[in-house]
Amino acid sequence: MIQISETAQTHFRKLIEREDIPGLGVRLSAQNPGTQRADVRLEFAEPSELVGDEWAIDCTGFTLWLDAPSVPFLDGAEIDYEVKATGGQLQIRAPKIKGTVPGEAASLVERVRWVIDNDINPQLAMHKGHVTLTEITAEGIVVLNFGGGCHGCSMVDITLKQGVEKTLLEKVPGVTGVRDSTDHATGDAPYMAREA
Protein backbone atom coordinates (compact mmCIF):
# COMPACT_ATOMS: atom_id res chain seq x y z
CA MET A 1 0.00 0.00 0.00
CA ILE A 2 2.66 2.58 1.03
CA GLN A 3 6.36 2.20 0.32
CA ILE A 4 8.75 3.68 2.89
CA SER A 5 12.39 3.61 1.87
CA GLU A 6 15.07 2.46 4.31
CA THR A 7 16.56 5.96 4.36
CA ALA A 8 13.15 7.43 5.30
CA GLN A 9 12.68 4.85 8.06
CA THR A 10 16.16 5.62 9.41
CA HIS A 11 15.35 9.36 9.35
CA PHE A 12 12.08 8.84 11.26
CA ARG A 13 13.76 6.53 13.80
CA LYS A 14 16.41 9.16 14.58
CA LEU A 15 13.78 11.85 15.08
CA ILE A 16 11.62 9.61 17.28
CA GLU A 17 14.58 8.51 19.41
CA ARG A 18 15.44 12.16 19.99
CA GLU A 19 11.91 12.85 21.29
CA ASP A 20 12.12 9.94 23.77
CA ILE A 21 8.33 9.50 24.14
CA PRO A 22 7.07 5.91 24.62
CA GLY A 23 4.98 4.67 21.68
CA LEU A 24 5.62 7.76 19.57
CA GLY A 25 4.93 7.11 15.89
CA VAL A 26 4.33 9.00 12.68
CA ARG A 27 0.86 9.79 11.32
CA LEU A 28 0.21 10.39 7.61
CA SER A 29 -3.02 11.92 6.33
CA ALA A 30 -4.39 13.54 3.19
CA GLN A 31 -5.54 17.16 3.43
CA ASN A 32 -8.25 18.30 0.97
CA PRO A 33 -8.08 14.95 -0.85
CA GLY A 34 -9.66 14.66 -4.26
CA THR A 35 -9.08 18.35 -5.06
CA GLN A 36 -6.35 20.43 -6.68
CA ARG A 37 -5.43 21.72 -3.19
CA ALA A 38 -4.71 18.19 -1.98
CA ASP A 39 -1.59 17.73 0.11
CA VAL A 40 -0.16 15.30 2.63
CA ARG A 41 0.33 15.94 6.32
CA LEU A 42 3.03 14.09 8.21
CA GLU A 43 3.30 14.53 11.97
CA PHE A 44 4.42 12.77 15.12
CA ALA A 45 1.62 11.03 16.99
CA GLU A 46 1.49 9.68 20.51
CA PRO A 47 -0.84 6.73 21.19
CA SER A 48 -3.25 9.02 23.10
CA GLU A 49 -3.62 11.23 20.01
CA LEU A 50 -4.86 8.43 17.75
CA VAL A 51 -8.56 8.25 16.86
CA GLY A 52 -8.61 4.46 16.76
CA ASP A 53 -9.46 3.76 13.13
CA GLU A 54 -5.97 4.44 11.74
CA TRP A 55 -4.21 1.80 9.69
CA ALA A 56 -0.94 0.67 11.24
CA ILE A 57 2.13 0.11 9.09
CA ASP A 58 4.89 -1.50 11.12
CA CYS A 59 8.34 -0.12 10.40
CA THR A 60 11.60 -1.01 12.14
CA GLY A 61 11.50 0.85 15.46
CA PHE A 62 8.21 2.74 15.00
CA THR A 63 4.70 2.61 13.55
CA LEU A 64 3.41 4.71 10.67
CA TRP A 65 -0.26 5.47 11.32
CA LEU A 66 -2.38 6.10 8.24
CA ASP A 67 -5.51 8.22 8.71
CA ALA A 68 -8.43 5.90 7.74
CA PRO A 69 -10.37 8.36 5.53
CA SER A 70 -7.11 9.10 3.68
CA VAL A 71 -6.45 5.48 2.71
CA PRO A 72 -7.97 5.59 -0.82
CA PHE A 73 -6.00 8.75 -1.62
CA LEU A 74 -2.67 7.54 -0.20
CA ASP A 75 -2.73 4.04 -1.66
CA GLY A 76 0.47 3.60 -3.65
CA ALA A 77 2.23 6.51 -1.95
CA GLU A 78 6.01 6.48 -1.61
CA ILE A 79 8.01 8.10 1.18
CA ASP A 80 11.71 8.61 0.64
CA TYR A 81 14.49 10.55 2.34
CA GLU A 82 17.27 11.74 0.08
CA VAL A 83 20.56 12.26 1.91
CA LYS A 84 22.50 15.25 0.61
CA ALA A 85 25.82 16.81 1.54
CA THR A 86 24.02 19.69 3.25
CA GLY A 87 21.45 17.54 5.07
CA GLY A 88 18.50 15.70 3.60
CA GLN A 89 15.10 16.07 2.03
CA LEU A 90 11.94 14.09 2.71
CA GLN A 91 9.86 13.35 -0.38
CA ILE A 92 6.32 12.04 -0.40
CA ARG A 93 4.69 11.04 -3.68
CA ALA A 94 0.98 10.26 -3.55
CA PRO A 95 -0.29 9.81 -7.12
CA LYS A 96 -3.96 9.30 -6.09
CA ILE A 97 -4.23 12.23 -3.67
CA LYS A 98 -6.03 14.53 -6.09
CA GLY A 99 -8.49 11.77 -6.87
CA THR A 100 -9.49 10.45 -10.25
CA VAL A 101 -11.87 11.92 -12.79
CA PRO A 102 -15.28 10.28 -12.37
CA GLY A 103 -16.21 8.04 -15.29
CA GLU A 104 -19.33 8.22 -17.42
CA ALA A 105 -21.10 5.82 -15.03
CA ALA A 106 -20.64 8.25 -12.11
CA SER A 107 -23.66 10.26 -11.02
CA LEU A 108 -24.25 13.76 -12.33
CA VAL A 109 -23.61 15.10 -8.82
CA GLU A 110 -20.18 13.39 -8.65
CA ARG A 111 -19.18 14.69 -12.08
CA VAL A 112 -20.34 18.25 -11.30
CA ARG A 113 -18.54 18.25 -7.92
CA TRP A 114 -15.33 17.05 -9.61
CA VAL A 115 -15.39 19.94 -12.09
CA ILE A 116 -16.25 22.45 -9.35
CA ASP A 117 -13.40 21.23 -7.11
CA ASN A 118 -10.78 20.79 -9.82
CA ASP A 119 -11.55 23.40 -12.48
CA ILE A 120 -13.87 26.11 -11.19
CA ASN A 121 -12.88 26.72 -7.56
CA PRO A 122 -9.12 26.93 -8.27
CA GLN A 123 -9.92 29.76 -10.73
CA LEU A 124 -12.28 31.54 -8.32
CA ALA A 125 -9.70 31.20 -5.53
CA MET A 126 -7.54 33.77 -7.33
CA HIS A 127 -10.18 36.32 -6.24
CA LYS A 128 -10.70 34.64 -2.85
CA GLY A 129 -14.00 33.17 -4.05
CA HIS A 130 -15.57 29.74 -4.35
CA VAL A 131 -18.84 28.01 -5.21
CA THR A 132 -20.61 25.12 -3.54
CA LEU A 133 -23.21 22.86 -5.10
CA THR A 134 -26.67 23.36 -3.59
CA GLU A 135 -28.64 21.00 -5.82
CA ILE A 136 -29.14 19.70 -9.34
CA THR A 137 -32.73 19.84 -10.56
CA ALA A 138 -34.42 17.03 -12.48
CA GLU A 139 -33.99 19.17 -15.61
CA GLY A 140 -30.18 19.27 -15.17
CA ILE A 141 -29.98 22.82 -13.79
CA VAL A 142 -27.02 23.14 -11.40
CA VAL A 143 -27.87 25.42 -8.47
CA LEU A 144 -24.82 27.01 -6.82
CA ASN A 145 -24.04 29.19 -3.84
CA PHE A 146 -21.20 31.68 -4.23
CA GLY A 147 -18.95 32.42 -1.24
CA GLY A 148 -15.83 34.33 -0.29
CA GLY A 149 -14.92 37.12 -2.70
CA CYS A 150 -17.74 36.06 -5.09
CA HIS A 151 -20.42 36.65 -2.42
CA GLY A 152 -21.76 40.11 -3.26
CA CYS A 153 -19.30 40.72 -6.11
CA SER A 154 -20.56 43.04 -8.87
CA MET A 155 -19.05 40.72 -11.51
CA VAL A 156 -20.77 37.53 -10.29
CA ASP A 157 -23.26 37.42 -13.18
CA ILE A 158 -20.40 37.45 -15.71
CA THR A 159 -18.50 34.86 -13.66
CA LEU A 160 -21.62 32.68 -13.58
CA LYS A 161 -22.43 32.83 -17.31
CA GLN A 162 -19.01 33.14 -18.96
CA GLY A 163 -17.01 31.06 -16.49
CA VAL A 164 -18.92 28.62 -14.33
CA GLU A 165 -21.84 27.78 -16.62
CA LYS A 166 -19.67 27.60 -19.74
CA THR A 167 -17.25 25.22 -18.00
CA LEU A 168 -19.97 22.94 -16.62
CA LEU A 169 -21.86 22.78 -19.95
CA GLU A 170 -18.63 21.88 -21.79
CA LYS A 171 -17.29 19.33 -19.31
CA VAL A 172 -20.35 17.62 -17.80
CA PRO A 173 -22.87 15.98 -20.13
CA GLY A 174 -26.34 16.22 -18.60
CA VAL A 175 -25.96 19.77 -17.29
CA THR A 176 -28.46 22.06 -19.03
CA GLY A 177 -27.82 25.31 -17.18
CA VAL A 178 -26.56 26.93 -13.99
CA ARG A 179 -28.41 29.10 -11.48
CA ASP A 180 -27.13 31.19 -8.58
CA SER A 181 -29.01 30.86 -5.28
CA THR A 182 -26.79 33.28 -3.33
CA ASP A 183 -28.21 36.32 -1.49
CA HIS A 184 -25.54 38.70 -2.75
CA ALA A 185 -26.88 41.60 -0.65
CA THR A 186 -25.37 39.93 2.42
CA GLY A 187 -21.83 39.68 1.02
CA ASP A 188 -19.40 41.40 3.40
CA ALA A 189 -16.08 41.06 1.51
CA PRO A 190 -16.77 41.02 -2.24
CA TYR A 191 -13.89 41.05 -4.70
CA MET A 192 -15.55 43.96 -6.53
CA ALA A 193 -18.17 45.80 -4.48
CA ARG A 194 -21.55 46.57 -5.97
CA GLU A 195 -22.49 50.22 -6.37
CA ALA A 196 -25.05 51.43 -3.87
Coordinates of N, CA and C in Angstrom, one line a residue, residues 89-182:
Q89 N 16.4 15.6 2.4 CA 15.1 16.1 2.0 C 14.1 14.9 2.0
L90 N 13.0 15.1 2.7 CA 11.9 14.1 2.7 C 11.1 14.3 1.5
Q91 N 10.7 13.3 0.8 CA 9.9 13.3 -0.4 C 8.7 12.4 -0.2
I92 N 7.5 12.9 -0.4 CA 6.3 12.0 -0.4 C 5.6 12.2 -1.7
R93 N 5.4 11.1 -2.4 CA 4.7 11.0 -3.7 C 3.4 10.3 -3.4
A94 N 2.3 10.9 -3.7 CA 1.0 10.3 -3.5 C 0.2 10.5 -4.8
P95 N 0.3 9.6 -5.8 CA -0.3 9.8 -7.1 C -1.8 9.9 -7.1
K96 N -2.5 9.3 -6.1 CA -4.0 9.3 -6.1 C -4.6 10.4 -5.2
I97 N -3.7 11.3 -4.7 CA -4.2 12.2 -3.7 C -5.2 13.2 -4.2
K98 N -5.1 13.6 -5.5 CA -6.0 14.5 -6.1 C -7.3 13.8 -6.6
G99 N -7.3 12.5 -6.4 CA -8.5 11.8 -6.9 C -8.4 11.4 -8.3
T100 N -9.4 10.8 -8.8 CA -9.5 10.5 -10.2 C -10.8 11.0 -10.8
V101 N -10.7 11.4 -12.1 CA -11.9 11.9 -12.8 C -13.0 10.9 -12.8
P102 N -14.2 11.2 -12.4 CA -15.3 10.3 -12.4 C -15.6 9.9 -13.8
G103 N -15.9 8.6 -14.0 CA -16.2 8.0 -15.3 C -17.6 8.4 -15.7
E104 N -18.0 7.9 -16.9 CA -19.3 8.2 -17.4 C -20.4 7.6 -16.6
A105 N -20.1 6.5 -15.9 CA -21.1 5.8 -15.0 C -21.3 6.5 -13.7
A106 N -20.5 7.5 -13.4 CA -20.6 8.3 -12.1 C -21.9 9.1 -12.2
S107 N -22.5 9.4 -11.0 CA -23.7 10.3 -11.0 C -23.4 11.7 -11.5
L108 N -24.4 12.4 -11.9 CA -24.3 13.8 -12.3 C -23.7 14.6 -11.2
V109 N -24.1 14.3 -10.0 CA -23.6 15.1 -8.8 C -22.1 14.9 -8.7
E110 N -21.6 13.7 -8.8 CA -20.2 13.4 -8.7 C -19.4 14.1 -9.7
R111 N -19.9 14.1 -11.0 CA -19.2 14.7 -12.1 C -19.2 16.2 -12.0
V112 N -20.3 16.8 -11.5 CA -20.3 18.2 -11.3 C -19.4 18.6 -10.2
R113 N -19.4 17.9 -9.1 CA -18.5 18.3 -7.9 C -17.1 18.2 -8.3
W114 N -16.7 17.2 -9.2 CA -15.3 17.1 -9.6 C -14.9 18.3 -10.4
V115 N -15.7 18.8 -11.3 CA -15.4 19.9 -12.1 C -15.3 21.2 -11.2
I116 N -16.3 21.3 -10.3 CA -16.3 22.4 -9.4 C -14.9 22.5 -8.6
D117 N -14.6 21.3 -8.0 CA -13.4 21.2 -7.1 C -12.1 21.4 -7.9
N118 N -12.1 20.9 -9.1 CA -10.8 20.8 -9.8 C -10.6 21.8 -10.9
D119 N -11.7 22.4 -11.4 CA -11.5 23.4 -12.5 C -12.0 24.8 -12.1
I120 N -13.2 24.8 -11.5 CA -13.9 26.1 -11.2 C -13.3 26.8 -9.9
N121 N -13.3 26.1 -8.8 CA -12.9 26.7 -7.6 C -11.4 27.1 -7.6
P122 N -10.5 26.4 -8.2 CA -9.1 26.9 -8.3 C -9.0 28.3 -9.0
Q123 N -9.9 28.5 -10.0 CA -9.9 29.8 -10.7 C -10.5 30.9 -9.8
L124 N -11.6 30.5 -9.2 CA -12.3 31.5 -8.3 C -11.4 31.9 -7.1
A125 N -10.6 31.0 -6.7 CA -9.7 31.2 -5.5 C -8.7 32.4 -5.8
M126 N -8.4 32.6 -7.0 CA -7.5 33.8 -7.3 C -8.2 35.1 -6.9
H127 N -9.5 35.1 -6.7 CA -10.2 36.3 -6.2 C -10.8 36.0 -4.9
K128 N -10.2 35.0 -4.2 CA -10.7 34.6 -2.9 C -12.2 34.2 -2.8
G129 N -12.6 33.6 -4.0 CA -14.0 33.2 -4.1 C -14.1 31.7 -4.2
H130 N -15.3 31.2 -4.1 CA -15.6 29.7 -4.4 C -17.1 29.5 -4.6
V131 N -17.4 28.4 -5.1 CA -18.8 28.0 -5.2 C -19.0 26.6 -4.6
T132 N -20.2 26.4 -4.1 CA -20.6 25.1 -3.5 C -21.9 24.7 -4.2
L133 N -22.0 23.4 -4.4 CA -23.2 22.9 -5.1 C -24.3 22.8 -4.1
T134 N -25.5 23.4 -4.4 CA -26.7 23.4 -3.6 C -27.6 22.2 -4.0
E135 N -27.8 22.1 -5.3 CA -28.6 21.0 -5.8 C -28.5 20.9 -7.3
I136 N -29.0 19.8 -7.9 CA -29.1 19.7 -9.3 C -30.6 19.3 -9.6
T137 N -31.3 20.1 -10.3 CA -32.7 19.8 -10.6 C -32.9 18.7 -11.5
A138 N -34.1 18.1 -11.6 CA -34.4 17.0 -12.5 C -34.2 17.4 -13.9
E139 N -34.2 18.7 -14.2 CA -34.0 19.2 -15.6 C -32.5 19.4 -15.9
G140 N -31.6 19.1 -14.9 CA -30.2 19.3 -15.2 C -29.6 20.7 -14.9
I141 N -30.4 21.5 -14.2 CA -30.0 22.8 -13.8 C -29.2 22.7 -12.5
V142 N -27.9 23.2 -12.6 CA -27.0 23.1 -11.4 C -27.3 24.4 -10.6
V143 N -27.6 24.3 -9.3 CA -27.9 25.4 -8.5 C -26.7 25.6 -7.5
L144 N -26.1 26.8 -7.6 CA -24.8 27.0 -6.8 C -25.0 28.1 -5.8
N145 N -24.1 28.1 -4.8 CA -24.0 29.2 -3.8 C -22.6 29.7 -3.9
F146 N -22.5 31.0 -4.1 CA -21.2 31.7 -4.2 C -20.8 32.2 -2.8
G147 N -19.5 32.0 -2.5 CA -18.9 32.4 -1.2 C -17.6 33.2 -1.4
G148 N -17.1 33.6 -0.3 CA -15.8 34.3 -0.3 C -15.9 35.6 -1.1
G149 N -14.9 35.9 -1.9 CA -14.9 37.1 -2.7 C -16.0 37.2 -3.8
C150 N -16.7 36.1 -4.1 CA -17.7 36.1 -5.1 C -19.1 36.5 -4.5
H151 N -19.2 36.3 -3.1 CA -20.4 36.7 -2.4 C -20.6 38.2 -2.4
G152 N -21.5 38.7 -3.2 CA -21.8 40.1 -3.3 C -20.9 40.8 -4.3
C153 N -20.2 40.1 -5.1 CA -19.3 40.7 -6.1 C -20.2 41.3 -7.3
S154 N -19.8 42.4 -7.8 CA -20.6 43.0 -8.9 C -20.4 42.3 -10.2
M155 N -19.3 41.5 -10.3 CA -19.0 40.7 -11.5 C -19.6 39.3 -11.5
V156 N -20.4 38.9 -10.5 CA -20.8 37.5 -10.3 C -21.6 37.0 -11.5
D157 N -22.4 37.9 -12.1 CA -23.3 37.4 -13.2 C -22.4 37.0 -14.4
I158 N -21.3 37.8 -14.6 CA -20.4 37.5 -15.7 C -19.6 36.2 -15.4
T159 N -19.2 36.1 -14.1 CA -18.5 34.9 -13.7 C -19.4 33.6 -13.8
L160 N -20.7 33.8 -13.5 CA -21.6 32.7 -13.6 C -21.8 32.2 -15.0
K161 N -22.1 33.2 -15.9 CA -22.4 32.8 -17.3 C -21.2 32.5 -18.1
Q162 N -20.2 33.3 -18.1 CA -19.0 33.1 -19.0 C -17.9 32.2 -18.4
G163 N -18.0 31.9 -17.1 CA -17.0 31.1 -16.5 C -17.6 29.7 -16.0
V164 N -18.4 29.8 -15.0 CA -18.9 28.6 -14.3 C -19.9 27.8 -15.2
E165 N -20.9 28.5 -15.8 CA -21.8 27.8 -16.6 C -21.2 27.2 -17.9
K166 N -20.4 28.0 -18.5 CA -19.7 27.6 -19.7 C -18.8 26.3 -19.5
T167 N -18.1 26.4 -18.4 CA -17.2 25.2 -18.0 C -18.1 24.0 -17.7
L168 N -19.1 24.1 -16.9 CA -20.0 22.9 -16.6 C -20.7 22.4 -17.9
L169 N -21.2 23.2 -18.7 CA -21.9 22.8 -20.0 C -20.9 22.0 -20.9
E170 N -19.6 22.5 -20.9 CA -18.6 21.9 -21.8 C -18.1 20.5 -21.2
K171 N -18.0 20.5 -19.9 CA -17.3 19.3 -19.3 C -18.2 18.3 -18.7
V172 N -19.5 18.6 -18.5 CA -20.4 17.6 -17.8 C -21.6 17.4 -18.6
P173 N -21.6 16.3 -19.4 CA -22.9 16.0 -20.1 C -24.0 15.8 -19.1
G174 N -25.2 16.3 -19.5 CA -26.3 16.2 -18.6 C -26.7 17.5 -17.9
V175 N -25.7 18.4 -17.9 CA -26.0 19.8 -17.3 C -26.6 20.6 -18.4
T176 N -27.7 21.2 -18.0 CA -28.5 22.1 -19.0 C -28.4 23.5 -18.7
G177 N -27.9 23.9 -17.6 CA -27.8 25.3 -17.2 C -27.3 25.4 -15.8
V178 N -27.1 26.7 -15.3 CA -26.6 26.9 -14.0 C -27.3 28.1 -13.4
R179 N -27.7 28.0 -12.2 CA -28.4 29.1 -11.5 C -27.7 29.4 -10.2
D180 N -27.7 30.7 -9.8 CA -27.1 31.2 -8.6 C -28.2 31.4 -7.5
S181 N -28.0 30.7 -6.4 CA -29.0 30.9 -5.3 C -28.5 31.8 -4.1
T182 N -27.4 32.5 -4.4 CA -26.8 33.3 -3.3 C -27.5 34.6 -3.1

